[in-house]
Coordinates of C-alpha atoms in Angstrom, one line a residue:
M1 CA 6.5 8.5 -21.2
S2 CA 6.7 5.5 -18.9
K3 CA 4.2 4.6 -16.3
A4 CA 4.9 4.7 -12.6
P5 CA 5.3 1.1 -11.3
F6 CA 2.1 1.2 -9.3
E7 CA -0.1 2.6 -12.0
D8 CA -1.2 -0.8 -13.3
V9 CA -1.8 -2.3 -9.8
K10 CA -5.4 -2.8 -8.8
A11 CA -5.3 -2.1 -5.1
K12 CA -7.9 -3.6 -2.8
S13 CA -10.0 -1.2 -0.7
V14 CA -9.2 -0.6 2.9
R15 CA -12.1 -0.7 5.4
W16 CA -11.7 0.3 9.1
V17 CA -13.5 -1.6 11.8
G18 CA -14.5 0.1 15.1
S19 CA -12.1 2.8 16.2
S20 CA -9.1 1.4 14.3
K21 CA -8.7 4.4 12.0
E22 CA -8.8 6.9 14.9
D23 CA -6.5 4.8 17.0
L24 CA -3.9 4.5 14.2
S25 CA -4.2 8.3 13.6
A26 CA -2.9 8.9 17.2
F27 CA 0.3 6.9 16.5
P28 CA 3.6 8.7 15.9
A29 CA 4.2 9.6 12.2
D30 CA 7.0 7.0 11.8
V31 CA 4.7 4.2 13.1
K32 CA 1.8 5.3 10.9
G33 CA 4.2 5.2 7.9
R34 CA 5.3 1.7 8.7
V35 CA 1.7 0.4 9.2
G36 CA 0.8 2.3 6.0
Q37 CA 3.5 0.4 4.1
A38 CA 2.2 -2.9 5.4
L39 CA -1.4 -2.0 4.4
W40 CA -0.3 -0.9 0.9
K41 CA 1.5 -4.3 0.5
A42 CA -1.7 -6.1 1.6
Q43 CA -3.8 -4.0 -0.8
T44 CA -1.6 -4.9 -3.7
G45 CA -1.5 -8.6 -2.9
S46 CA 1.8 -8.8 -1.2
K47 CA 3.0 -9.0 2.4
A48 CA 5.4 -6.7 4.2
S49 CA 8.4 -8.6 5.6
F50 CA 7.6 -7.2 9.0
A51 CA 3.9 -8.2 9.1
K52 CA 3.5 -11.5 10.9
P53 CA 0.5 -13.8 11.3
L54 CA -1.3 -13.2 14.5
K55 CA -1.4 -16.3 16.7
G56 CA -4.8 -17.8 17.4
F57 CA -6.4 -17.0 14.0
G58 CA -5.6 -20.1 12.0
G59 CA -2.8 -19.1 9.6
A60 CA -1.9 -16.0 7.8
G61 CA -5.4 -14.5 7.4
V62 CA -5.0 -12.0 10.2
L63 CA -1.6 -10.2 10.4
E64 CA 0.0 -7.9 12.9
V65 CA 2.5 -5.2 12.5
V66 CA 4.5 -4.5 15.7
D67 CA 6.6 -1.4 15.8
D68 CA 8.8 -0.2 18.6
F69 CA 9.3 3.6 18.6
D70 CA 10.8 5.8 21.3
G71 CA 10.7 3.0 23.9
E72 CA 7.0 2.3 23.2
T73 CA 5.3 -0.6 21.3
Y74 CA 2.6 0.0 18.8
R75 CA 0.5 -2.7 17.1
A76 CA -1.9 -2.9 14.3
A77 CA -3.9 -6.0 13.2
Y78 CA -5.6 -6.4 9.8
T79 CA -7.1 -9.2 7.7
V80 CA -6.6 -10.2 4.1
R81 CA -9.2 -13.0 4.3
F82 CA -11.6 -11.2 1.9
A83 CA -11.1 -11.1 -1.9
D84 CA -11.4 -7.3 -2.6
V85 CA -10.9 -5.7 0.8
V86 CA -8.3 -5.3 3.5
Y87 CA -9.9 -4.8 6.9
V88 CA -8.0 -3.0 9.6
L89 CA -9.3 -4.6 12.8
H90 CA -7.4 -2.9 15.6
A91 CA -4.5 -0.5 16.3
F92 CA -3.2 0.0 19.8
H93 CA -0.4 1.2 21.9
K94 CA 0.8 -1.8 24.0
K95 CA 1.2 -0.5 27.5
S96 CA 1.9 -3.7 29.3
R97 CA 5.5 -4.3 30.1
K98 CA 5.0 -8.0 30.7
G99 CA 6.0 -10.2 27.8
I100 CA 5.6 -9.6 24.1
E101 CA 2.3 -11.4 23.7
T102 CA -0.7 -9.4 22.6
P103 CA -3.0 -9.0 25.6
K104 CA -6.1 -11.2 25.8
S105 CA -8.4 -8.2 25.9
D106 CA -6.9 -7.0 22.5
I107 CA -7.2 -10.5 21.0
D108 CA -10.8 -10.7 22.1
L109 CA -11.5 -7.3 20.5
I110 CA -9.8 -8.4 17.3
K111 CA -11.9 -11.6 17.2
A112 CA -15.1 -9.5 17.7
R113 CA -14.0 -7.1 15.0
L114 CA -13.2 -9.9 12.6
I115 CA -16.8 -11.1 13.0
R116 CA -18.0 -7.6 12.2
A117 CA -15.7 -7.5 9.2
R118 CA -17.2 -10.8 7.9
E119 CA -20.7 -9.3 8.3
D120 CA -19.7 -6.1 6.6
Y121 CA -18.0 -8.0 3.7
A122 CA -21.1 -10.2 3.1
Q123 CA -23.3 -7.1 3.0
W124 CA -20.8 -5.2 0.7
R125 CA -20.6 -8.2 -1.7
K126 CA -24.4 -8.4 -1.8
S127 CA -24.6 -4.7 -2.7
Q128 CA -22.0 -5.2 -5.4
R129 CA -24.2 -7.8 -7.1
S130 CA -27.3 -5.7 -7.1

């Protein structure tokens, strides 16, 4: 019997920062599925073609999935900066009709949650060594 293609893949853990899990849970099923695809790719060391680096974070360490569904825009930001963990930093329904840029308040929240993710990761790594 052959193995499923993903059986040998060591997937990284996913950790949720702040209300990101609850916020994502409120998205429409199609959007949740698309974000889930991007997270699975990140967990397995790849990148979804529709996940793009989020501007202002110095490269591809913080990525954003943008999905338009039923005339509305949904976004999720996550980081792959840590060796064994993917941190979901923020998920939100973009309500502003002005421009495609991520609102400053959301960028500030993502920055704050990235700091929390760094702290959590350091503590998690320390507990792994003990």
